[in-house]
Short mmCIF file of C-alpha atoms in Angstrom, two decimals:
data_model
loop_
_atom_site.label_atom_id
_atom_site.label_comp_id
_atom_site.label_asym_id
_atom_site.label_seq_id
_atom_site.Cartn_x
_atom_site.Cartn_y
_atom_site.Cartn_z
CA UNK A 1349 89.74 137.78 205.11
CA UNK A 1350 90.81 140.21 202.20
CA UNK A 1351 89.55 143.65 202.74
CA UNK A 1352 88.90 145.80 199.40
CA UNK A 1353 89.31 150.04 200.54
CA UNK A 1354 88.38 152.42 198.07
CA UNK A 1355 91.35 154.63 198.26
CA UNK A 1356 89.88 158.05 197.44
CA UNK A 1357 87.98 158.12 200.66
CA UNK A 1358 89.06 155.01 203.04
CA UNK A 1359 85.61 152.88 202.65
CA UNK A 1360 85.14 149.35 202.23
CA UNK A 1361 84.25 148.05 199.12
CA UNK A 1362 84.11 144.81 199.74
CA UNK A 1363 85.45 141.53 202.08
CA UNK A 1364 86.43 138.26 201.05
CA UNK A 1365 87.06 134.83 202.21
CA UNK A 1366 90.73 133.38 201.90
CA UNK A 1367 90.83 130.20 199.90
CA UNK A 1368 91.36 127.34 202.40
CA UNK A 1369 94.31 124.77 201.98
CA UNK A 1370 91.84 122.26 200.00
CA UNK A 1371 91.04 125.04 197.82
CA UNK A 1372 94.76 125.61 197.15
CA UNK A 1373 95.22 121.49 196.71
CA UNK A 1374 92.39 121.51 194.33
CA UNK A 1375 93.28 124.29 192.31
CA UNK A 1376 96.70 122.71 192.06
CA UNK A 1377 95.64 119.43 191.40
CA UNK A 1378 93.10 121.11 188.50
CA UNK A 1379 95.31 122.94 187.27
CA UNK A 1380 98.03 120.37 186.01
CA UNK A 1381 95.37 118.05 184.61
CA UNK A 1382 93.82 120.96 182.69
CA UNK A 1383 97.50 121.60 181.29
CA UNK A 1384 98.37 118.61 180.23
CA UNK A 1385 95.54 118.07 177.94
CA UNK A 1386 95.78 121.98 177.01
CA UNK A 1387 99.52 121.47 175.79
CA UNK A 1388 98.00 119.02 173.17
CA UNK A 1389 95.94 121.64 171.57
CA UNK A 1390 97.25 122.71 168.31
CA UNK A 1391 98.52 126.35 169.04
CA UNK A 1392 96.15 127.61 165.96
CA UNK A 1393 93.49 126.71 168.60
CA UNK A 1394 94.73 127.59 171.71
CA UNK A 1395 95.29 131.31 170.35
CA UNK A 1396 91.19 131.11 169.96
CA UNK A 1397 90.65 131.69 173.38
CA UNK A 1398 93.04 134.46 172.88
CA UNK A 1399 91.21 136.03 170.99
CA UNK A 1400 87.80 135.28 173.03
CA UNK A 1401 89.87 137.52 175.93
CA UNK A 1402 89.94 140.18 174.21
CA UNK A 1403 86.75 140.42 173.69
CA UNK A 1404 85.29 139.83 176.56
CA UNK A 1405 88.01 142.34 178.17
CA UNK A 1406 86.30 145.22 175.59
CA UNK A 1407 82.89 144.03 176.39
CA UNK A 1408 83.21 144.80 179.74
CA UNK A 1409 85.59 147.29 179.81
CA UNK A 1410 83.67 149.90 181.72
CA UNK A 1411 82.79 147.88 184.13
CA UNK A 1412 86.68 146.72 184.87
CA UNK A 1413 87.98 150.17 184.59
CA UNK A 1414 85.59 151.52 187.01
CA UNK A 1415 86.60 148.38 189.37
CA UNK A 1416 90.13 149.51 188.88
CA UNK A 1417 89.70 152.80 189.98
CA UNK A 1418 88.07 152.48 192.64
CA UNK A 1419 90.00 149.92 194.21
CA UNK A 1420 93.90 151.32 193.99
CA UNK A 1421 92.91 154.87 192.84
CA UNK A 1422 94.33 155.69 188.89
CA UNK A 1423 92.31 157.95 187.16
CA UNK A 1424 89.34 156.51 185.04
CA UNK A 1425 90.76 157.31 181.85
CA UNK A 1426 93.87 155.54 182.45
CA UNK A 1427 91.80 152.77 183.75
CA UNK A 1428 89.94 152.74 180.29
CA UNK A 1429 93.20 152.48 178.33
CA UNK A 1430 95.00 149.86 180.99
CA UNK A 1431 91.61 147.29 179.79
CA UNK A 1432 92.12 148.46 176.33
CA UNK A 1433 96.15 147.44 176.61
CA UNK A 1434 95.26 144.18 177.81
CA UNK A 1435 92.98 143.41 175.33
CA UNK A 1436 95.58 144.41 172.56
CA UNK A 1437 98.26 142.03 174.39
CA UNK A 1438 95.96 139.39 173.86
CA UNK A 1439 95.42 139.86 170.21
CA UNK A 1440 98.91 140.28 169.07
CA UNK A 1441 99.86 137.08 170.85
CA UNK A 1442 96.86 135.44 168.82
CA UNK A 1443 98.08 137.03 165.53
CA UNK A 1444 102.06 136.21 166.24
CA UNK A 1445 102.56 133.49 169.03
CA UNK A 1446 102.11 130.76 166.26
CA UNK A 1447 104.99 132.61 164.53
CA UNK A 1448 107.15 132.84 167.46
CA UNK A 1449 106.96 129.40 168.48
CA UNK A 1450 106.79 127.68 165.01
CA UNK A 1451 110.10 125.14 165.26
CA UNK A 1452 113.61 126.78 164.01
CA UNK A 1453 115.02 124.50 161.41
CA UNK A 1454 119.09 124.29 162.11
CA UNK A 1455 121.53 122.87 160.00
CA UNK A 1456 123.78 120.41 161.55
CA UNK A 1457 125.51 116.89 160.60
CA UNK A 1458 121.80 115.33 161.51
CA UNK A 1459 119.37 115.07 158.60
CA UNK A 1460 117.42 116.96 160.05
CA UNK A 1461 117.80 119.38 163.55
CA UNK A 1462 115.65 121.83 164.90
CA UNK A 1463 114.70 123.71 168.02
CA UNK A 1464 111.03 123.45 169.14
CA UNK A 1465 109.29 125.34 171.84
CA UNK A 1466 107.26 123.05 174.56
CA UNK A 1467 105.29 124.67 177.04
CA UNK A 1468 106.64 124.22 181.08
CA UNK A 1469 103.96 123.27 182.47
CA UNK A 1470 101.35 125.52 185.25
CA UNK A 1471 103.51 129.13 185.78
CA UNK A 1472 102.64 130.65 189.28
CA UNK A 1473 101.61 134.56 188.86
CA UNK A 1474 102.57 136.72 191.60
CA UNK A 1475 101.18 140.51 190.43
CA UNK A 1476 100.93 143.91 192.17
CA UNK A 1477 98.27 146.51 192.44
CA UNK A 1478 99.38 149.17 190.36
CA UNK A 1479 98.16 147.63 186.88
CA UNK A 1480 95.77 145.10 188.06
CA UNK A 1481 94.80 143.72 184.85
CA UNK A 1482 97.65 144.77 182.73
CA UNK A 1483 100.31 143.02 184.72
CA UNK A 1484 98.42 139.33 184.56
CA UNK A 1485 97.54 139.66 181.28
CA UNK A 1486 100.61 140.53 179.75
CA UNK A 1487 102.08 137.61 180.81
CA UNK A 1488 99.12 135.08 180.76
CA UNK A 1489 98.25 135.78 176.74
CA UNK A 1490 101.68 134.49 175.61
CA UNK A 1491 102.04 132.10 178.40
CA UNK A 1492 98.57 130.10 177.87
CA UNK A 1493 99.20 130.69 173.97
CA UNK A 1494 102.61 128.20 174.82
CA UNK A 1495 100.61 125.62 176.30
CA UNK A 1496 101.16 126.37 179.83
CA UNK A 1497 98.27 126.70 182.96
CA UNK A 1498 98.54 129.75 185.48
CA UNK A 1499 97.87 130.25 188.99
CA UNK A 1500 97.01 133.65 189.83
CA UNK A 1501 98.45 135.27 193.66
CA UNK A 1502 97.24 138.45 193.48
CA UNK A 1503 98.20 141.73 195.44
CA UNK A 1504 96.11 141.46 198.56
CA UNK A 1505 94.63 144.94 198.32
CA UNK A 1506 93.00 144.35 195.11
CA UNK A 1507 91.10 141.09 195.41
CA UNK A 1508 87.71 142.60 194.07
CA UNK A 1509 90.02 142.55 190.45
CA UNK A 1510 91.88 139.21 190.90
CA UNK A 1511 88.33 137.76 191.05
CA UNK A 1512 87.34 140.04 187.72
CA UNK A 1513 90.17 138.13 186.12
CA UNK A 1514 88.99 134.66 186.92
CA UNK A 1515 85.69 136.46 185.68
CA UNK A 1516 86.99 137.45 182.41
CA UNK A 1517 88.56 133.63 181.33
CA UNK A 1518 85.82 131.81 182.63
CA UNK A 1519 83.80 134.13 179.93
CA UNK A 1520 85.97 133.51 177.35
CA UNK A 1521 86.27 129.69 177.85
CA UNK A 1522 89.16 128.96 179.28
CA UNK A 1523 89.17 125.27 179.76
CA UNK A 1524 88.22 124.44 183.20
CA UNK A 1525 90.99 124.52 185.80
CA UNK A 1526 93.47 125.70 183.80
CA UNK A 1527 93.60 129.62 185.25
CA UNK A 1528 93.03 129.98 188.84
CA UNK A 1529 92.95 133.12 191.19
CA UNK A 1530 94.25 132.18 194.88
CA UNK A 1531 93.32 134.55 197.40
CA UNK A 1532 95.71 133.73 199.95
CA UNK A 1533 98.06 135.43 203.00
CA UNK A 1534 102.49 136.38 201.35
CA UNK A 1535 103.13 133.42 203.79
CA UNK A 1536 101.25 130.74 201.73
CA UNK A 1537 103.51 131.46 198.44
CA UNK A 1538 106.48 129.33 199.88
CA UNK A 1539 104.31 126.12 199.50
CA UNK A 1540 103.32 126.93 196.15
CA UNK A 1541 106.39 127.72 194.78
CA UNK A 1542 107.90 124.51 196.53
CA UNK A 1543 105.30 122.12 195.22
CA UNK A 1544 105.52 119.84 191.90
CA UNK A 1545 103.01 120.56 190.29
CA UNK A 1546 104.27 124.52 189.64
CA UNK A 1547 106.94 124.79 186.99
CA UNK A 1548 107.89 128.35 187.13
CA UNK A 1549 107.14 131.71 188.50
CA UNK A 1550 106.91 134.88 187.42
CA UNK A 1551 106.43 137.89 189.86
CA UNK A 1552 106.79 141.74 189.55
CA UNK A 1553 106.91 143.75 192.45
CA UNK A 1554 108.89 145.19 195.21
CA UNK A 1555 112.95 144.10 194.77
CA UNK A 1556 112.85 143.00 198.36
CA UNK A 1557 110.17 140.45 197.54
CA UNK A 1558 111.90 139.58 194.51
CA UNK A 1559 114.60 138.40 196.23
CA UNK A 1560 112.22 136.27 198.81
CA UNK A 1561 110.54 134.72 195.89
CA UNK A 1562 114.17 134.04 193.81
CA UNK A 1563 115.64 132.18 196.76
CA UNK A 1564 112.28 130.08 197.33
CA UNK A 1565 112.56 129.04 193.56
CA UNK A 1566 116.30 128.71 193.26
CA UNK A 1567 115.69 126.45 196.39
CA UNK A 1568 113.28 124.12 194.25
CA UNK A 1569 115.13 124.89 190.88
CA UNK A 1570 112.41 126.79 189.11
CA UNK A 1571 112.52 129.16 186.07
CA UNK A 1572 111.79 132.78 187.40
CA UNK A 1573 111.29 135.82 185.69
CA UNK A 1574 110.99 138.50 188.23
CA UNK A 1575 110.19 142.38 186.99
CA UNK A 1576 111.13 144.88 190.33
CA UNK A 1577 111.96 148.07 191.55
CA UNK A 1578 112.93 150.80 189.58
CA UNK A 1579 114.88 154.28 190.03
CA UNK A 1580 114.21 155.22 185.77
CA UNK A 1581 116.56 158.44 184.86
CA UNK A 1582 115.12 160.92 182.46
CA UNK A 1583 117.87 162.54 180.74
CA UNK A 1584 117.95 166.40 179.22
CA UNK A 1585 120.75 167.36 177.30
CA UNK A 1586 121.48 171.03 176.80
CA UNK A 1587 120.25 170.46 172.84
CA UNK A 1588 117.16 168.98 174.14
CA UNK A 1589 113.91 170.43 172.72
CA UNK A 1590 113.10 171.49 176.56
CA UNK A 1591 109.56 172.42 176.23
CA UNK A 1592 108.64 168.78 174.53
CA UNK A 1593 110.92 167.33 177.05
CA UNK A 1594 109.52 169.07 180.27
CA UNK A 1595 105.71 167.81 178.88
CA UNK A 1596 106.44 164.40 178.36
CA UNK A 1597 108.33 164.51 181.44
CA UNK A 1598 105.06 165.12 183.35
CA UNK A 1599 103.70 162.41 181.82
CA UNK A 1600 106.48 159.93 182.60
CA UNK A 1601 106.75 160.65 186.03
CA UNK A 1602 102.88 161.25 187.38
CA UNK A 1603 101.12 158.59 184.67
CA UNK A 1604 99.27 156.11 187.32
CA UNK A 1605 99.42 158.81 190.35
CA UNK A 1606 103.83 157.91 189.97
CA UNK A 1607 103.35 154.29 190.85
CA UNK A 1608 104.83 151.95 188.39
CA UNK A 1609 108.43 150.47 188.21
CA UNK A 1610 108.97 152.46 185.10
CA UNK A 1611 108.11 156.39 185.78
CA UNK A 1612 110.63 158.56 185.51
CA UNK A 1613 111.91 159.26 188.72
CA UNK A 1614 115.58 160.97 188.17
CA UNK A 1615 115.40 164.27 185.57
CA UNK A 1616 118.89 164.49 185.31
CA UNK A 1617 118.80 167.94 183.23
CA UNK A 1618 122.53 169.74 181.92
CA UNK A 1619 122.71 173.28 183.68
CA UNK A 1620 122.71 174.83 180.62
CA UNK A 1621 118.84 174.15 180.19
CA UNK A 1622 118.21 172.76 183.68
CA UNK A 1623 116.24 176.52 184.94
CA UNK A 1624 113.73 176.51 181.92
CA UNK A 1625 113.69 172.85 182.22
CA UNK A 1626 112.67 172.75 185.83
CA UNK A 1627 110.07 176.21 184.88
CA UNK A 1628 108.10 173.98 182.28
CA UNK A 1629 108.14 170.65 184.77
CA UNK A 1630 106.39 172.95 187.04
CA UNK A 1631 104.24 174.92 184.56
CA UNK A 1632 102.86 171.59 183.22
CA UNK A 1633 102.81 169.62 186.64
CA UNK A 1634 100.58 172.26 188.44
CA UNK A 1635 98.36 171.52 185.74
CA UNK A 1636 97.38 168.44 186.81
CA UNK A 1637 93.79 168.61 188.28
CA UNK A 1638 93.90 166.24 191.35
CA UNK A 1639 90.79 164.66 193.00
CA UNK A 1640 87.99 161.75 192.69
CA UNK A 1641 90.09 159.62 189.69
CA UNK A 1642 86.08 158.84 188.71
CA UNK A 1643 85.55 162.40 187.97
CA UNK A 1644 86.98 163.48 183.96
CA UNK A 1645 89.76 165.26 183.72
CA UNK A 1646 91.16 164.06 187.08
CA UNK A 1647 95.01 163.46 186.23
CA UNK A 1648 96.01 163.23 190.14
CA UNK A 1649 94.09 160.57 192.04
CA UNK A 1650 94.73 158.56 194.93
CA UNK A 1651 97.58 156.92 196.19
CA UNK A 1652 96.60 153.03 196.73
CA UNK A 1653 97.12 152.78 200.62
CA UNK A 1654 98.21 155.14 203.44
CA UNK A 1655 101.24 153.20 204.17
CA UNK A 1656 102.72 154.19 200.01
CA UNK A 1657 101.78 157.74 201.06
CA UNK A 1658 103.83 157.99 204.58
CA UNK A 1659 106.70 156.65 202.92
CA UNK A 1660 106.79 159.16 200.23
CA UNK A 1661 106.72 161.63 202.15
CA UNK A 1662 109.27 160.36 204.40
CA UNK A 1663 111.41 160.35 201.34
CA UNK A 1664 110.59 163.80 200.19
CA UNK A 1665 111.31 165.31 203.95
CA UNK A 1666 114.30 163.58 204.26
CA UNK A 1667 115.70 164.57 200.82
CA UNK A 1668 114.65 168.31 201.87
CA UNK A 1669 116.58 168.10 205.29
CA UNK A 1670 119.36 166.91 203.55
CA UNK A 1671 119.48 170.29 200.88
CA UNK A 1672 116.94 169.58 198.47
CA UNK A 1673 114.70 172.30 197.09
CA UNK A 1674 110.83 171.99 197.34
CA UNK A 1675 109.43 173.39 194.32
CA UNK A 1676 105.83 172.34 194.87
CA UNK A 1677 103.61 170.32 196.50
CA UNK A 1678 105.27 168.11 199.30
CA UNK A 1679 102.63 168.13 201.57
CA UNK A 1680 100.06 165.41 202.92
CA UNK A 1681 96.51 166.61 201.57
CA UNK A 1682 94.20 166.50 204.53
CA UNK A 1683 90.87 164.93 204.45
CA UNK A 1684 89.69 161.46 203.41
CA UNK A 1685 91.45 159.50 200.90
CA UNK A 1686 95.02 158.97 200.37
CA UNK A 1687 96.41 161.85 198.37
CA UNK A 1688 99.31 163.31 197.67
CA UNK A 1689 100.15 165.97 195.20
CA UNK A 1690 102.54 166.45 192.41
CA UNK A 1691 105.80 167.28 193.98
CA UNK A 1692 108.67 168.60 192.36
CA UNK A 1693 112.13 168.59 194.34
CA UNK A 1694 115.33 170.45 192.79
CA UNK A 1695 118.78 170.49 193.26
CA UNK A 1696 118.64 166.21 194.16
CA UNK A 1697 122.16 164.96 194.65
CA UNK A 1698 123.61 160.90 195.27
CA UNK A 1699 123.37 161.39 198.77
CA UNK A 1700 119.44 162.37 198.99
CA UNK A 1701 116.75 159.72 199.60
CA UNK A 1702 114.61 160.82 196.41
CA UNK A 1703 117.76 159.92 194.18
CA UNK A 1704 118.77 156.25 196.27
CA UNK A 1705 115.36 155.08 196.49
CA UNK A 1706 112.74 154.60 194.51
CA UNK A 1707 110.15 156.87 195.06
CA UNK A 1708 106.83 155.12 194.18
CA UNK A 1709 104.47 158.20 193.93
CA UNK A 1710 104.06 161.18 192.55
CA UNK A 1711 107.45 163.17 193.04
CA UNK A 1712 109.94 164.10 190.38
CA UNK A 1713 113.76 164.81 191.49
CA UNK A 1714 115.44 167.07 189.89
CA UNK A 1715 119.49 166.26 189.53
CA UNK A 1716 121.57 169.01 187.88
CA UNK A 1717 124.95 167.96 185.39
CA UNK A 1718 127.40 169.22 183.47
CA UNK A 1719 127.09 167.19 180.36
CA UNK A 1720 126.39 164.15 178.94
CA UNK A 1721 129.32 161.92 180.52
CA UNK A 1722 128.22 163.58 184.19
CA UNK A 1723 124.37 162.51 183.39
CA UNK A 1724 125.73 158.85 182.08
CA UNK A 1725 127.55 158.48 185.42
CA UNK A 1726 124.83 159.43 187.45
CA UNK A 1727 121.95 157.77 185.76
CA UNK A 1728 124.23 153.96 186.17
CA UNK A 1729 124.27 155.86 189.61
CA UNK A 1730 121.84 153.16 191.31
CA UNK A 1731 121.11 149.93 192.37
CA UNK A 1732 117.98 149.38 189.39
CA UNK A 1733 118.41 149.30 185.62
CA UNK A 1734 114.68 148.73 184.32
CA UNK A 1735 113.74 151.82 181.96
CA UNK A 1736 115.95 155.26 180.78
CA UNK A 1737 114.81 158.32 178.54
CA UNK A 1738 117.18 160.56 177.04
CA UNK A 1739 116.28 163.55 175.23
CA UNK A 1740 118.87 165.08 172.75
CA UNK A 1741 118.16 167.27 169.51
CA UNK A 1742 121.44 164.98 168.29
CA UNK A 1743 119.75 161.34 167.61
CA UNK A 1744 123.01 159.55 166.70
CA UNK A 1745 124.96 161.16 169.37
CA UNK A 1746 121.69 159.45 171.43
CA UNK A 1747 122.55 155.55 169.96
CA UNK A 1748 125.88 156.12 171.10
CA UNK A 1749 124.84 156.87 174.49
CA UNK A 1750 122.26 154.99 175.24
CA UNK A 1751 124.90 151.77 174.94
CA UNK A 1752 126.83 153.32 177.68
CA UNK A 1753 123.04 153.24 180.04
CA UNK A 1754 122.70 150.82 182.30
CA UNK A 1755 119.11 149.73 181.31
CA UNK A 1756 116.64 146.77 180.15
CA UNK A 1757 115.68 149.69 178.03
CA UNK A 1758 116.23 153.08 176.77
CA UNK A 1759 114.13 155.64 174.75
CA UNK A 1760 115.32 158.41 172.93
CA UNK A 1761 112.83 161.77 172.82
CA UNK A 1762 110.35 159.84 174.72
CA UNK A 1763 109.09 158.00 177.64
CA UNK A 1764 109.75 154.82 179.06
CA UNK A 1765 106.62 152.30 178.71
CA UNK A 1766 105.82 148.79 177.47
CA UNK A 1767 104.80 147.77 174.23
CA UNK A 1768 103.32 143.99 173.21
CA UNK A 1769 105.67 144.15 169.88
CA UNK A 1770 108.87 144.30 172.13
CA UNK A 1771 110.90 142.68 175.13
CA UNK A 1772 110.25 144.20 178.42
CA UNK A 1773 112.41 143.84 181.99
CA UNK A 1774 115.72 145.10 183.96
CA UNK A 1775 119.03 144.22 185.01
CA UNK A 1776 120.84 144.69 188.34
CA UNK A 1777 118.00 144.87 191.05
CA UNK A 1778 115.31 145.17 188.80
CA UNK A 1779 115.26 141.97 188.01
CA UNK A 1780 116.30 139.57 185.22
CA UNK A 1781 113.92 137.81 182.13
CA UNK A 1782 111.82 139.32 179.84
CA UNK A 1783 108.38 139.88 179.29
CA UNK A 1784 106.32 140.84 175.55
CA UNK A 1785 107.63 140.34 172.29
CA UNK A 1786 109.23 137.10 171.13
CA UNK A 1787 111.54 136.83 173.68
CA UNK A 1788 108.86 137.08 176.60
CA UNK A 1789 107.01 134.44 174.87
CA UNK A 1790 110.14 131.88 174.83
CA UNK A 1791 110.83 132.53 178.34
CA UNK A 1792 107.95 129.83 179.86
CA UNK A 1793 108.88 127.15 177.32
CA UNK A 1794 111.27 124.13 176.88
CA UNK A 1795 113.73 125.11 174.20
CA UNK A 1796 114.15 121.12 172.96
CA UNK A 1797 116.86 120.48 170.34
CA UNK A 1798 115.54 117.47 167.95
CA UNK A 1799 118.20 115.21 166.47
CA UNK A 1800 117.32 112.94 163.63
CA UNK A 1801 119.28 110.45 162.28
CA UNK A 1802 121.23 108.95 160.76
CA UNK A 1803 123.95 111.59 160.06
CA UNK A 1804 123.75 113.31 156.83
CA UNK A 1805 126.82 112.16 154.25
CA UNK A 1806 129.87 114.09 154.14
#
């Protein structure tokens, strides 16, 4: 039984039945015949439904934000846009899949070579809580625009929206069979991933289930793209515009109450700034209304679960038993709900849990340098490389440095987030393949070279 909790006050929402073993055999089974005759679909037809998900994603999208909120916690508004996202993903894929997957003509000694794009087969979907909607649907509009089927494991603490999904492409008119939620226990994945009739997998989440869910597929010699942990660093150079810096710094690091693999989590500041820096962080954090994400104007809502809540603030005590200075918040907010306020901790060094780990919620660390090749060295400083800002007044200076950042991505005079129009995902232990964009399309297809003879003439 999956248990839906309202985070912003402990309640039940809802309960539901786990899928039993047939249901997992027939969904299997349903899937692959559904994708076979899917992959024969010209792609100017298969972006149709597409285009049907967006719309029924806009239709409905009060209804989904409000079930987003109140099952892991963001504020409503972000809810709101998080629907409206998805429902953009799916209609650039419908306008530009047919480009990105129309055959590349090559020359060679054949008369005539090329590389076409053939879908994989059904891809196995293994999402988190944090964007419940966002994080399928980013990688089911190009992935079903390919040809391929998905199976949909959800994160267990928001079944009430993995349903909404199956919801959503059953309203749009997804063929039969071919999308399927699975509500199912972490132990049933191993089967999945092991059996035929999946082709790939794609997970984001936690690096230490990344690696669980790498070996399984290595072990049955599956395509994975796997999107993980994240320690982002938010650089300040002493000719940063501070003010615009410390605002969109805010933003970076407490957008979805902190949770997501690419907030800010480092402000590595030069001294030179790092005091009015660390005054505007503050000025602009501590206005941050926190309470019922339902209510407008809420910026601060819930943390999903209790458990995300003790271990931030195990990091943040730790970090300030070790030397680091509490500049606000840092305390557990009694009452109902699972709240924790915007934190701000100064004077962070290598050593300190809140610059080693990843702190998934809603505290900024504050690491002080002298100069660009001291906030390089520490921002490569960690075991992730998804996302890195840096904020200069010098924008060419900024190209040159952002080569030397260890990073799936880096944005200058701004902050870290995803964008349908371009590739998305990490190196080191933040995983490896890319999502969005043409590359994230390409990465769930066969990339088939086609020969035809005879040999052109000399």
């Amino acid at each position: 039984m999956l248990v839906s909790i309202n985070p912003a006050d402990g309640t039940e929402l809802a309960r539901y039945p786990l899928h039993t073993a047939q249901d997992v055999e027939d969904a299997l089974a349903g899937a692959a015949t559904a994708q076979a005759a899917w992959r024969q679909v010209p792609i100017l037809e298969r972006v149709g439904l597409l285009r049907r998900m967006a719309s029924v994603l806009r239709a409905n999208k009060s209804t989904y934000s409000r079930m987003i909120t109140e099952e892991m916690g963001k504020p409503l508004v972000e809810a709101e846009g998080e629907i409206e996202k998805c429902a953009w993903n799916c209609d650039f894929y419908a306008d530009e899949a047919p480009v990105f997957l129309a055959d590349e003509i090559i020359a060679s000694s054949a008369s005539h070579s090329a590389v076409v794009f053939d879908p994989l087969g059904v891809v196995l979907a293994i999402m988190p809580w944090n964007y419940p909607f966002w994080q399928f649907f980013r990688f089911a509009a190009p992935a079903l625009a390919a040809g391929n089927g998905a199976i949909l494991k959800h994160a267990n603490n928001v079944p009430r929206c993995a349903l909404a999904i199956e919801e959503v492409m059953r309203e749009a008119g997804c063929p039969k069979g071919l999308f399927r939620t699975l509500l199912i226990e972490p132990g049933s994945v191993a089967g999945l991933i092991a059996d035929d009739r999946i082709a790939a997998v794609t997970l984001t989440g936690s690096t230490e289930v990344g690696a669980i869910v790498a070996a399984q597929a290595g072990k049955a010699l599956k395509k994975q793209v796997l999107e993980l942990g994240g320690s982002d660093p938010f650089i300040v150079l002493a000719d940063a515009d501070v003010e615009a810096a410390a605002a969109m710094a805010v933003k970076a690091r407490y957008v979805n109450v902190g949770q997501s693999c690419v907030n800010a989590k480092r402000f590595i500041v030069d001294k030179a700034v790092a005091d009015s820096f660390v005054e505007a962080l503050c000025r602009h954090a501590a206005a941050l209304r926190m309470g019922d994400p339902l209510q407008q104007g809420v910026s601060i809502g819930p943390m999903a679960r209790a458990n995300l809540r003790a271990t931030l603030h195990d990091q943040v005590e730790r970090s300030v038993t070790a030397g680091a200075t509490l500049r606000m918040g840092g305390q557990i907010v009694e009452g109902p709900g699972f709240y924790y306020p915007a934190t701000v901790l100064d004077n962070v060094t290598p050593e300190m849990a809140a610059f080693r780990e990843e702190t998934f919620g809603p505290v900024a660390a504050i690491i002080r340098v002298d100069g660009p090749d001291e906030a390089i060295r520490l921002a490569n400083d960690t075991e992730f490389g998804l996302g890195a800002a840096l904020w200069t007044g010098d924008v060419e200076k900024a190209q040159r440095l952002a080569r030397r950042i260890d990073a799936g991505a880096v944005f200058i005079n701004g902050m870290v987030a995803s964008d349908p129009r371009l590739p998305f995902g990490g190196i080191k232990r933040s995983g490896y393949g890319r999502e969005l964009g043409s590359y994230g399309i390409r990465e769930f297809v066969n990339l088939k070279t086609l020969w035809v003879g005879p040999v052109k003439a000399a």
